[in-house]
Coordinates of C-alpha atoms in Angstrom, one line a residue:
M5 CA 31.3 -25.9 -31.8
V6 CA 30.9 -22.2 -31.2
D7 CA 27.1 -22.5 -31.3
L8 CA 27.2 -25.5 -28.9
S9 CA 29.2 -23.6 -26.3
V10 CA 26.9 -20.6 -26.6
L11 CA 23.9 -22.8 -26.2
Y12 CA 25.5 -24.4 -23.2
E13 CA 26.1 -21.0 -21.5
I14 CA 22.5 -19.9 -22.4
S15 CA 21.0 -23.1 -20.9
T16 CA 23.0 -22.7 -17.7
L17 CA 21.8 -19.2 -16.9
P18 CA 21.6 -19.5 -13.1
F19 CA 18.8 -18.8 -10.7
A20 CA 19.4 -16.0 -8.2
P21 CA 17.7 -14.7 -5.1
S22 CA 16.2 -11.8 -7.0
Q23 CA 15.2 -10.8 -10.6
E24 CA 17.6 -7.9 -10.5
E25 CA 20.6 -10.3 -10.0
V26 CA 19.3 -12.5 -12.8
A27 CA 19.1 -9.4 -15.0
Q28 CA 22.8 -8.5 -14.2
E29 CA 24.1 -12.0 -15.1
A30 CA 21.9 -12.1 -18.3
M31 CA 23.4 -8.8 -19.5
R32 CA 27.0 -10.0 -18.8
R33 CA 26.5 -13.2 -20.7
A34 CA 24.6 -11.7 -23.6
V35 CA 27.1 -8.9 -24.2
R36 CA 30.0 -11.4 -24.1
L37 CA 28.4 -14.3 -26.1
F38 CA 26.7 -12.2 -28.8
D39 CA 29.3 -9.3 -29.1
L40 CA 26.5 -6.8 -28.5
R41 CA 26.8 -3.1 -29.1
R42 CA 23.9 -2.2 -26.8
F43 CA 21.7 -4.1 -24.4
A44 CA 18.7 -3.1 -22.2
L45 CA 16.4 -5.2 -20.0
F46 CA 13.1 -4.0 -18.4
L47 CA 11.4 -5.9 -15.6
G48 CA 7.7 -5.8 -14.8
A49 CA 4.6 -4.9 -16.9
G50 CA 2.5 -1.8 -17.6
K51 CA 3.2 1.2 -15.3
G52 CA 5.3 -1.1 -13.1
C53 CA 7.8 -1.8 -15.9
K54 CA 11.2 -0.4 -14.9
L55 CA 14.7 -0.4 -16.5
A56 CA 16.8 -3.1 -14.6
V57 CA 20.1 -3.1 -16.5
F58 CA 21.6 -1.6 -19.7
H59 CA 24.9 -1.6 -21.7
G60 CA 26.2 0.8 -24.3
F61 CA 23.7 3.6 -23.5
K62 CA 24.3 6.9 -21.9
N63 CA 20.8 7.3 -20.3
S64 CA 17.2 6.1 -20.4
R65 CA 16.2 8.7 -23.0
E66 CA 18.7 7.2 -25.4
I67 CA 17.3 3.7 -24.7
K68 CA 13.8 4.8 -25.5
G69 CA 14.9 6.4 -28.8
A70 CA 16.8 3.2 -29.8
I71 CA 13.9 0.9 -29.0
K72 CA 11.5 2.9 -31.2
Q73 CA 13.8 2.5 -34.3
R74 CA 13.1 -1.2 -35.0
T75 CA 16.1 -1.7 -37.3
R76 CA 17.6 -5.0 -38.7
N77 CA 20.4 -5.0 -36.2
Q78 CA 18.0 -5.0 -33.3
F79 CA 16.3 -7.8 -31.4
H80 CA 13.1 -7.1 -29.3
F81 CA 11.4 -9.7 -27.1
R82 CA 8.5 -9.5 -24.6
L83 CA 9.2 -11.7 -21.6
G84 CA 6.3 -13.7 -20.2
E85 CA 2.7 -13.8 -21.4
G86 CA 1.9 -10.4 -22.8
G87 CA 5.2 -9.1 -21.5
E88 CA 4.2 -9.6 -17.8
L89 CA 7.8 -10.3 -16.9
G90 CA 9.4 -7.5 -18.8
K91 CA 11.1 -6.6 -22.2
L92 CA 14.4 -7.5 -23.7
F93 CA 16.4 -5.3 -26.2
M94 CA 19.7 -6.3 -27.9
E95 CA 21.5 -4.6 -30.7
K96 CA 24.6 -5.5 -32.8
V97 CA 26.8 -3.3 -35.0
G98 CA 25.7 -5.1 -38.2
A99 CA 22.5 -6.8 -39.3
I100 CA 21.3 -9.8 -37.2
H101 CA 21.1 -13.0 -39.4
E102 CA 18.3 -15.5 -39.1
R103 CA 20.5 -18.1 -37.4
E104 CA 21.5 -15.4 -34.8
R105 CA 17.9 -14.5 -34.2
Q106 CA 17.1 -18.1 -33.4
V107 CA 19.9 -18.2 -30.9
Y108 CA 18.8 -14.9 -29.4
T109 CA 15.3 -16.3 -29.1
I110 CA 16.6 -19.3 -27.2
F111 CA 18.5 -17.0 -24.9
A112 CA 15.3 -14.9 -24.3
R113 CA 13.2 -18.0 -23.6
Q114 CA 15.7 -19.3 -21.0
L115 CA 15.8 -15.8 -19.4
E116 CA 12.0 -15.8 -19.4
R117 CA 12.0 -19.2 -17.5
V118 CA 14.5 -18.1 -15.0
L119 CA 12.7 -14.8 -14.3
A120 CA 9.4 -16.6 -13.9
A121 CA 10.9 -19.1 -11.4
V122 CA 12.5 -16.3 -9.4
K123 CA 9.3 -14.3 -9.4
A124 CA 7.4 -17.4 -8.2
N125 CA 10.0 -18.0 -5.5
E126 CA 9.7 -14.4 -4.3
Q127 CA 5.9 -14.6 -4.2
Y128 CA 6.2 -17.8 -2.2
R129 CA 8.5 -16.2 0.3
R130 CA 6.2 -13.3 0.7
A131 CA 3.2 -15.6 1.2
V132 CA 5.1 -17.6 3.9
Q133 CA 6.1 -14.3 5.7
E134 CA 2.5 -13.0 5.5
L135 CA 1.3 -16.4 6.9
K136 CA 3.8 -16.2 9.8
E137 CA 2.7 -12.6 10.5
S138 CA -1.0 -13.7 10.5
E139 CA -0.3 -16.6 12.8
A140 CA 1.6 -14.2 15.1
R141 CA -1.4 -11.9 15.2
F142 CA -3.8 -14.8 15.9
R143 CA -1.5 -16.1 18.6
A144 CA -1.4 -12.6 20.2
L145 CA -5.2 -12.5 20.0
V146 CA -5.5 -15.9 21.7
E147 CA -3.0 -15.0 24.4
Q148 CA -4.6 -11.6 25.1
S149 CA -8.2 -12.8 24.9
L150 CA -10.5 -12.2 27.8
V151 CA -12.1 -15.6 27.1
G152 CA -10.3 -18.7 28.4
I153 CA -8.9 -20.8 25.5
Y154 CA -7.6 -24.3 26.1
I155 CA -6.5 -27.6 24.5
D156 CA -6.8 -30.7 26.6
S157 CA -7.1 -34.5 26.6
M158 CA -8.9 -36.5 29.3
D159 CA -5.9 -36.4 31.7
R160 CA -4.0 -33.2 31.1
F161 CA -4.0 -29.7 29.6
L162 CA -1.8 -29.3 26.4
Y163 CA -2.3 -25.6 26.2
V164 CA -4.1 -22.8 28.3
N165 CA -4.0 -19.1 27.7
E166 CA -3.7 -16.4 30.4
A167 CA -7.4 -16.0 30.7
V168 CA -7.8 -19.7 31.8
C169 CA -5.1 -19.2 34.4
K170 CA -6.9 -16.1 35.8
I171 CA -10.3 -17.9 35.9
F172 CA -8.9 -20.7 38.1
G173 CA -6.1 -18.9 39.9
Y174 CA -3.2 -20.9 38.6
R175 CA 0.0 -20.1 36.8
P176 CA 0.4 -21.7 33.2
E177 CA 3.2 -24.0 34.3
E178 CA 0.9 -25.3 37.2
L179 CA -1.9 -26.3 34.7
M180 CA -0.2 -27.6 31.6
G181 CA 0.8 -31.2 31.9
R182 CA 0.4 -31.3 35.7
I183 CA -3.2 -30.9 36.6
S184 CA -6.0 -33.0 35.1
P185 CA -8.9 -30.9 33.7
L186 CA -11.3 -32.8 35.9
E187 CA -9.4 -31.6 39.0
L188 CA -10.8 -28.1 38.2
V189 CA -14.4 -29.4 38.3
H190 CA -16.6 -29.6 41.4
P191 CA -16.8 -33.3 42.6
E192 CA -20.6 -33.3 42.1
D193 CA -20.2 -32.2 38.4
R194 CA -17.2 -34.4 37.5
P195 CA -19.3 -37.4 36.2
M196 CA -21.2 -35.1 33.9
V197 CA -18.1 -33.3 32.6
E198 CA -16.1 -36.6 32.2
E199 CA -19.0 -38.1 30.2
K200 CA -19.1 -35.1 27.8
M201 CA -15.3 -35.1 27.4
G202 CA -15.4 -38.9 26.7
K203 CA -18.1 -38.7 24.1
R204 CA -16.2 -36.1 22.2
L205 CA -12.8 -37.9 22.4
Q206 CA -14.5 -41.1 21.4
G207 CA -16.1 -39.5 18.4
E208 CA -19.7 -39.8 19.5
I209 CA -20.2 -36.0 19.4
E210 CA -18.1 -33.3 17.8
Y211 CA -19.2 -30.2 19.7
A212 CA -20.4 -29.6 23.3
R213 CA -21.5 -26.6 25.2
F214 CA -22.4 -26.8 28.9
V215 CA -22.1 -25.2 32.3
F216 CA -20.4 -26.7 35.3
R217 CA -19.1 -25.7 38.8
G218 CA -15.4 -25.1 38.8
L219 CA -12.8 -25.1 41.6
R220 CA -10.3 -22.3 41.9
K221 CA -6.8 -22.9 43.4
D222 CA -8.0 -21.2 46.6
G223 CA -10.9 -23.7 46.9
S224 CA -13.7 -21.2 46.0
V225 CA -16.5 -22.4 43.7
I226 CA -17.2 -20.6 40.4
F227 CA -19.7 -21.3 37.6
C228 CA -18.1 -21.9 34.2
E229 CA -19.5 -22.2 30.7
V230 CA -17.5 -24.1 28.1
F231 CA -17.7 -24.6 24.4
G232 CA -15.4 -27.2 22.8
R233 CA -14.9 -29.4 19.8
V234 CA -12.8 -32.4 19.2
T235 CA -9.9 -32.2 16.7
E236 CA -6.7 -34.1 15.8
L237 CA -3.3 -32.8 17.1
Q238 CA -0.1 -34.7 16.3
G239 CA -2.1 -37.9 15.8
Q240 CA -4.0 -37.5 19.1
R241 CA -7.7 -36.7 19.6
V242 CA -7.9 -33.6 21.7
I243 CA -10.5 -31.0 22.7
I244 CA -10.0 -27.4 21.8
G245 CA -12.5 -24.9 23.3
T246 CA -13.3 -21.8 25.3
V247 CA -14.2 -21.3 29.0
V248 CA -15.9 -18.3 30.5
D249 CA -16.4 -17.5 34.2
I250 CA -20.2 -16.8 34.4
T251 CA -20.4 -16.6 38.2
E252 CA -21.6 -13.0 38.3
R253 CA -23.9 -13.6 35.4
R254 CA -25.3 -16.6 37.3
K255 CA -25.9 -14.5 40.4
V256 CA -27.7 -11.9 38.3
H257 CA -29.8 -14.7 36.7
E258 CA -30.7 -16.2 40.1
A259 CA -31.6 -12.7 41.4
L260 CA -33.7 -12.1 38.3
K261 CA -35.4 -15.5 38.8
E262 CA -36.2 -14.6 42.5
S263 CA -37.4 -11.2 41.4
E264 CA -39.6 -12.7 38.7
K265 CA -41.0 -15.2 41.3
K266 CA -42.0 -12.3 43.6
Y267 CA -43.4 -10.3 40.7
R268 CA -45.4 -13.4 39.6
E269 CA -46.8 -13.9 43.1
L270 CA -47.8 -10.3 43.2
T271 CA -49.4 -10.1 39.7
E272 CA -51.3 -13.4 40.2
E273 CA -53.4 -11.5 42.8
I274 CA -54.1 -8.6 40.5
H275 CA -56.3 -8.9 37.4
D276 CA -55.4 -7.6 34.0
V277 CA -57.6 -5.0 32.4
I278 CA -60.8 -6.4 30.9
Y279 CA -62.4 -4.2 28.2
A280 CA -65.1 -4.2 25.5
V281 CA -65.5 -2.0 22.4
D282 CA -68.3 -1.8 19.8
E283 CA -68.0 -2.4 16.1
K284 CA -66.5 1.1 15.6
G285 CA -63.9 0.7 18.3
V286 CA -65.6 2.8 21.0
I287 CA -65.0 1.7 24.6
T288 CA -68.2 0.3 26.1
Y289 CA -66.6 -1.2 29.2
I290 CA -63.3 -1.2 31.0
S291 CA -62.4 -2.7 34.4
P292 CA -61.0 -0.7 37.4
A293 CA -57.5 -2.3 36.9
V294 CA -57.0 0.3 34.1
E295 CA -56.3 2.8 36.9
R296 CA -53.2 0.8 37.9
I297 CA -51.8 0.7 34.4
G298 CA -52.7 4.0 33.0
G299 CA -54.0 6.2 35.8
W300 CA -57.4 6.5 34.1
S301 CA -60.7 5.8 35.9
P302 CA -63.2 3.7 34.0
E303 CA -65.7 6.6 33.8
E304 CA -63.1 8.7 32.0
L305 CA -62.7 6.1 29.2
V306 CA -66.1 4.7 28.5
G307 CA -67.6 6.3 25.4
R308 CA -64.3 7.2 23.9
P309 CA -62.7 5.5 20.9
F310 CA -59.8 3.3 22.0
T311 CA -57.5 5.0 19.5
D312 CA -57.7 8.2 21.6
L313 CA -55.2 6.5 23.9
V314 CA -52.9 5.3 21.1
L315 CA -49.8 7.1 19.9
Q316 CA -50.6 9.4 17.0
E317 CA -48.2 7.7 14.5
E318 CA -49.8 4.3 15.2
R319 CA -53.5 5.3 15.1
K320 CA -54.2 4.9 11.4
A321 CA -52.6 1.5 11.2
L322 CA -54.4 0.3 14.3
E323 CA -57.8 1.6 13.1
E324 CA -57.3 -0.2 9.8
A325 CA -56.2 -3.4 11.6
F326 CA -59.3 -3.2 13.9
L327 CA -61.7 -2.9 10.9
R328 CA -59.8 -5.7 9.1
T329 CA -59.8 -8.1 12.0
V330 CA -63.1 -7.3 13.8
Q331 CA -64.5 -10.7 12.8
E332 CA -61.5 -12.8 13.5
P333 CA -62.2 -15.4 16.3
L334 CA -59.0 -14.4 18.1
H335 CA -56.8 -11.5 17.6
Q336 CA -53.6 -10.3 19.4
N337 CA -51.9 -7.0 18.9
E338 CA -49.3 -4.8 20.6
F339 CA -49.1 -1.0 20.5
R340 CA -48.0 2.1 22.5
A341 CA -50.6 3.9 24.6
F342 CA -50.8 7.1 26.7
T343 CA -51.3 7.1 30.4
R344 CA -53.3 9.8 32.1
S345 CA -50.0 11.5 33.0
G346 CA -48.8 11.5 29.4
D347 CA -46.3 8.6 29.8
I348 CA -46.1 6.1 27.0
R349 CA -46.5 2.4 27.8
W350 CA -46.5 -0.7 25.6
V351 CA -49.7 -2.7 25.9
Q352 CA -50.8 -6.1 24.6
V353 CA -54.4 -6.9 23.8
V354 CA -56.0 -10.2 23.1
S355 CA -59.6 -10.1 22.0
R356 CA -62.6 -12.1 20.7
P357 CA -65.7 -10.9 18.9
I358 CA -68.9 -10.1 20.8
V359 CA -71.8 -11.8 19.1
E360 CA -75.4 -10.8 19.8
G361 CA -78.3 -12.2 17.8
G362 CA -76.0 -13.9 15.4
R363 CA -74.2 -10.6 14.6
I364 CA -70.8 -9.3 15.7
V365 CA -71.4 -6.1 17.6
G366 CA -67.9 -5.5 18.9
R367 CA -65.0 -7.2 20.7
R368 CA -64.1 -8.1 24.2
G369 CA -60.6 -8.7 25.5
V370 CA -57.8 -8.5 28.0
L371 CA -55.2 -5.7 28.1
R372 CA -51.8 -6.1 29.7
D373 CA -48.9 -3.7 30.2
V374 CA -45.9 -5.2 28.5
T375 CA -43.5 -2.3 28.7
E376 CA -41.0 -4.1 30.8
R377 CA -41.0 -7.1 28.6
K378 CA -40.4 -4.9 25.5
R379 CA -37.5 -3.2 27.2
L380 CA -35.9 -6.6 28.2
E381 CA -36.5 -8.0 24.7
D382 CA -34.8 -4.9 23.2
A383 CA -31.9 -5.2 25.6
L384 CA -31.5 -8.9 25.0
R385 CA -31.7 -8.4 21.2
R386 CA -29.0 -5.7 21.3
S387 CA -26.8 -7.8 23.6
F388 CA -27.2 -10.9 21.4
M389 CA -26.6 -8.9 18.3
G390 CA -23.4 -7.4 19.8
T391 CA -22.2 -10.9 20.8
A392 CA -22.9 -12.2 17.3
E393 CA -21.0 -9.3 15.7
A394 CA -18.1 -9.8 18.0
F395 CA -17.9 -13.5 17.4
A396 CA -18.0 -12.9 13.6
K397 CA -15.2 -10.4 13.9
L398 CA -13.2 -12.8 16.0
L399 CA -13.6 -15.6 13.4
E400 CA -12.5 -13.2 10.6
E401 CA -9.3 -12.4 12.4
R402 CA -8.1 -15.8 11.1
D403 CA -8.4 -14.6 7.5
P404 CA -7.4 -10.9 7.0
Y405 CA -8.7 -11.0 3.4
T406 CA -12.3 -11.5 4.5
S407 CA -12.3 -9.0 7.4
G408 CA -15.7 -7.4 7.7
H409 CA -17.2 -9.8 5.1
S410 CA -19.9 -11.3 7.5
L411 CA -21.0 -7.9 8.6
E412 CA -21.3 -6.5 5.1
V413 CA -23.2 -9.6 3.9
A414 CA -25.6 -9.2 6.9
R415 CA -26.2 -5.5 6.1
L416 CA -26.8 -6.2 2.4
A417 CA -29.1 -9.1 3.1
V418 CA -31.2 -6.8 5.3
A419 CA -31.3 -4.2 2.6
I420 CA -32.5 -6.9 0.1
G421 CA -35.0 -8.3 2.5
R422 CA -36.4 -4.8 3.2
E423 CA -36.8 -4.3 -0.6
M424 CA -38.7 -7.6 -0.7
G425 CA -41.1 -6.6 2.1
F426 CA -39.7 -8.6 5.0
T427 CA -41.1 -7.8 8.4
E428 CA -38.7 -6.3 11.1
K429 CA -38.6 -9.6 12.9
E430 CA -37.6 -11.4 9.6
L431 CA -35.0 -8.7 8.9
T432 CA -33.5 -9.3 12.3
G433 CA -33.2 -13.0 11.5
L434 CA -31.6 -12.2 8.2
Y435 CA -29.0 -10.0 10.0
F436 CA -28.0 -12.8 12.3
S437 CA -27.9 -15.3 9.5
G438 CA -25.6 -13.0 7.6
L439 CA -23.3 -12.4 10.6
L440 CA -23.0 -16.2 11.2
H441 CA -23.2 -17.7 7.7
D442 CA -19.4 -18.4 7.5
I443 CA -19.0 -19.6 11.1
G444 CA -18.2 -23.0 9.8
K445 CA -14.9 -21.7 8.4
I446 CA -13.5 -22.0 11.9
A447 CA -13.1 -25.7 10.9
V448 CA -10.9 -24.8 7.9
P449 CA -7.2 -24.5 8.4
V450 CA -6.0 -20.9 8.1
E451 CA -3.3 -21.9 5.6
I452 CA -6.1 -22.8 3.1
L453 CA -8.1 -19.6 3.8
V454 CA -5.2 -17.4 2.9
K455 CA -3.6 -19.5 0.2
P456 CA -2.8 -17.2 -2.8
G457 CA -2.7 -19.9 -5.5
P458 CA -5.0 -22.5 -6.8
L459 CA -6.5 -24.9 -4.3
T460 CA -6.1 -28.7 -4.5
E461 CA -9.1 -31.0 -4.6
L462 CA -8.7 -31.8 -1.0
E463 CA -8.4 -28.1 0.0
R464 CA -11.5 -27.3 -2.0
A465 CA -13.4 -30.1 -0.3
L466 CA -12.4 -28.8 3.1
I467 CA -13.7 -25.3 2.3
R468 CA -16.9 -26.7 0.8
R469 CA -17.5 -28.4 4.2
H470 CA -17.9 -25.0 6.0
P471 CA -21.8 -24.7 5.5
E472 CA -22.3 -28.1 7.1
A473 CA -19.8 -27.3 9.9
G474 CA -21.6 -24.1 10.6
Y475 CA -24.9 -25.8 10.7
E476 CA -23.7 -28.3 13.2
V477 CA -22.7 -25.4 15.5
L478 CA -25.8 -23.4 15.1
K479 CA -28.5 -26.1 15.1
E480 CA -28.2 -26.4 18.8
V481 CA -28.9 -22.7 19.3
E482 CA -32.7 -22.0 19.7
F483 CA -33.0 -19.0 17.4
P484 CA -36.5 -17.7 16.5
W485 CA -35.3 -17.7 12.9
P486 CA -33.9 -20.4 10.6
V487 CA -30.3 -19.2 11.0
A488 CA -28.8 -22.7 11.0
L489 CA -30.7 -23.7 7.9
A490 CA -29.7 -20.5 6.1
T491 CA -26.1 -21.2 7.0
L492 CA -26.3 -24.7 5.6
Q493 CA -27.9 -23.6 2.3
H494 CA -26.2 -20.3 1.5
H495 CA -24.0 -22.0 -1.2
E496 CA -27.0 -23.8 -2.8
R497 CA -28.0 -22.5 -6.3
M498 CA -31.4 -22.4 -8.0
D499 CA -30.3 -24.8 -10.8
G500 CA -29.0 -27.4 -8.3
S501 CA -25.4 -26.7 -9.0
G502 CA -24.6 -25.5 -5.5
Y503 CA -23.5 -27.4 -2.4
P504 CA -23.6 -29.3 0.0
Q505 CA -27.0 -30.8 -0.9
G506 CA -27.5 -29.7 -4.5
L507 CA -30.9 -28.2 -3.7
K508 CA -33.0 -26.5 -6.4
G509 CA -35.5 -23.6 -6.5
K510 CA -37.9 -23.4 -3.7
E511 CA -36.2 -26.3 -1.9
I512 CA -33.8 -23.5 -0.8
I513 CA -35.3 -21.3 2.0
R514 CA -35.7 -17.6 1.2
E515 CA -33.1 -16.5 3.7
A516 CA -30.5 -18.7 2.0
R517 CA -31.4 -17.4 -1.4
I518 CA -30.8 -13.9 -0.2
L519 CA -27.5 -14.7 1.5
A520 CA -26.3 -16.4 -1.7
V521 CA -26.6 -13.1 -3.7
A522 CA -25.3 -10.9 -0.8
D523 CA -22.4 -13.2 -0.4
V524 CA -21.4 -13.1 -4.1
I525 CA -21.7 -9.3 -4.2
D526 CA -19.4 -8.8 -1.3
A527 CA -17.0 -11.4 -2.3
V528 CA -16.6 -10.1 -5.9
T529 CA -16.1 -6.5 -4.8
H530 CA -13.5 -7.1 -2.2
H531 CA -9.9 -8.4 -2.4
R532 CA -9.1 -12.1 -2.0
P533 CA -5.6 -13.7 -1.8
Y534 CA -6.0 -15.2 -5.3
R535 CA -7.5 -12.1 -7.1
P536 CA -8.0 -8.4 -6.7
A537 CA -11.3 -6.7 -5.9
R538 CA -13.6 -6.1 -8.9
P539 CA -15.9 -3.2 -9.5
L540 CA -19.5 -3.3 -8.3
E541 CA -20.7 -3.1 -11.9
E542 CA -19.0 -6.5 -12.5
A543 CA -20.6 -8.0 -9.4
L544 CA -24.1 -6.8 -10.5
E545 CA -23.4 -8.1 -14.0
E546 CA -22.5 -11.5 -12.5
I547 CA -25.8 -11.9 -10.6
T548 CA -27.8 -10.5 -13.4
R549 CA -26.3 -12.9 -16.0
H550 CA -27.2 -15.9 -13.8
K551 CA -30.6 -14.5 -12.7
G552 CA -33.2 -17.3 -12.7
L553 CA -30.4 -19.9 -13.2
K554 CA -28.2 -19.8 -10.1
Y555 CA -29.9 -16.9 -8.3
D556 CA -33.5 -16.2 -7.3
P557 CA -34.8 -13.5 -9.8
D558 CA -36.7 -11.6 -7.1
V559 CA -33.6 -11.5 -4.9
V560 CA -31.5 -10.3 -7.8
D561 CA -34.0 -7.5 -8.7
A562 CA -34.2 -6.4 -5.0
C563 CA -30.4 -6.4 -4.7
V564 CA -29.9 -4.4 -7.9
K565 CA -32.5 -1.8 -6.7
S566 CA -30.8 -1.5 -3.3
L567 CA -27.3 -0.9 -4.8
T568 CA -28.2 1.2 -7.9
R569 CA -30.5 3.5 -6.0
R570 CA -27.7 4.0 -3.4
S571 CA -30.1 3.0 -0.5
F572 CA -27.2 0.7 0.5
K573 CA -23.5 1.5 0.7
F574 CA -20.6 -0.8 1.7
R575 CA -18.7 0.5 4.7
K576 CA -15.4 -0.7 3.6

């Protein structure tokens, strides 16, 4: 009967809000039930293991000495797998019999179960709190965004942020639930906007991006650009999207178009420079228009090698290119040249071979000043790159564990591509692909992205949808590189074990094969909610072990070289 009552008290060891409270109650029951002389309970593992409660000892030094003795009147037990929950020590005056040790073990196991449950509950509460804080940060970001963010149905706004109100000149309470979205659209543009909204709400299309004329509260007309997608909210199909006032940008665009028109009318009346060179690249003829571009008279240039006008650092490569392509039927090149005053201009040349008596004796072509075009291209590239980086950072605000991931993948992909001999244009495409490869995660609920424990099958399926979701967004953008396809394929593997299409080998484009390796390296070496960061050496071992199986061997070799030679370093 005594054993049964003891077993009953052991089995009813209660849960408590904290492990420390469980430890206090466990000590009280153990000392009373087992008539213990001394008792000590440690919580945690490794360096984090700390003394929680003790009985019969004067200080921690005395506890450590007693634990080392390992006598017959002592009971030692590691709580949890490998002692991850802590250590239990109990000591009687006399020897502990086998029957008593069995009861002590039952007590230890029950204590272990209670501590594990309390620890899991504490972790859950922390995760919930972190999620609430993350949602609060994201809500603050939305509210303070300079971009208008809205949720609407066909007949009313369900949500608008402050930026939307500023764009149209209304207060939030005037817009939400009172004004139809179509009332903010210019009458001539309403049929078009209504059609696009209807198609999304009816499921015909998921995403839409377009420009329309909007009406402010004061009656003024503005130009707006919107990007929106359809989603489910409380059982209702709604549109969530962004709106930007592009009125000033539109004015600049129209002014630029007018300027281009005038420039075109002017240049149509002026001929480009016509030139001819012999088989050695010496100028044999050049038209008077060269004076307008470079300040040279034809007489000053005839008889001189064309490379005399080329920037010193580009001469050798241009001479080699000329000799290599002298027989090509059509050749185009761009390089920097000196003007007579010493200025440097970008010029484009298009040439054909000069054939006399069946033999190529030189080349004849057209030369054009493309300095302004180069400047605009560079400005546009930098502007577009800045926009892409900002958008990637905005997306990653949803998931603090992957902050900076897209930028680091982009940088590493460029380093790998450079090691593999990619051109500068191809490297730029790799950079954009890296920045935007995870854009599809905008369609994944944030609760799943930050979940610290194992995912359910449904949650895994939602995450595995992000390459296709990203592709649907990016395929409508006219990139000069296969950014959308690289995004779709960056989780494919050489042996066909990847997703979403199960592609193999060369069916996967080069850019996606590079992103796959760069993605793995960054993911392994940085913290995730379900595991800590691992050393770079482990990441390299991971891709090396699967070299030729999951990952392209050339890409793996290039990645290892970039990282081991320290030609690439993570910023984080």
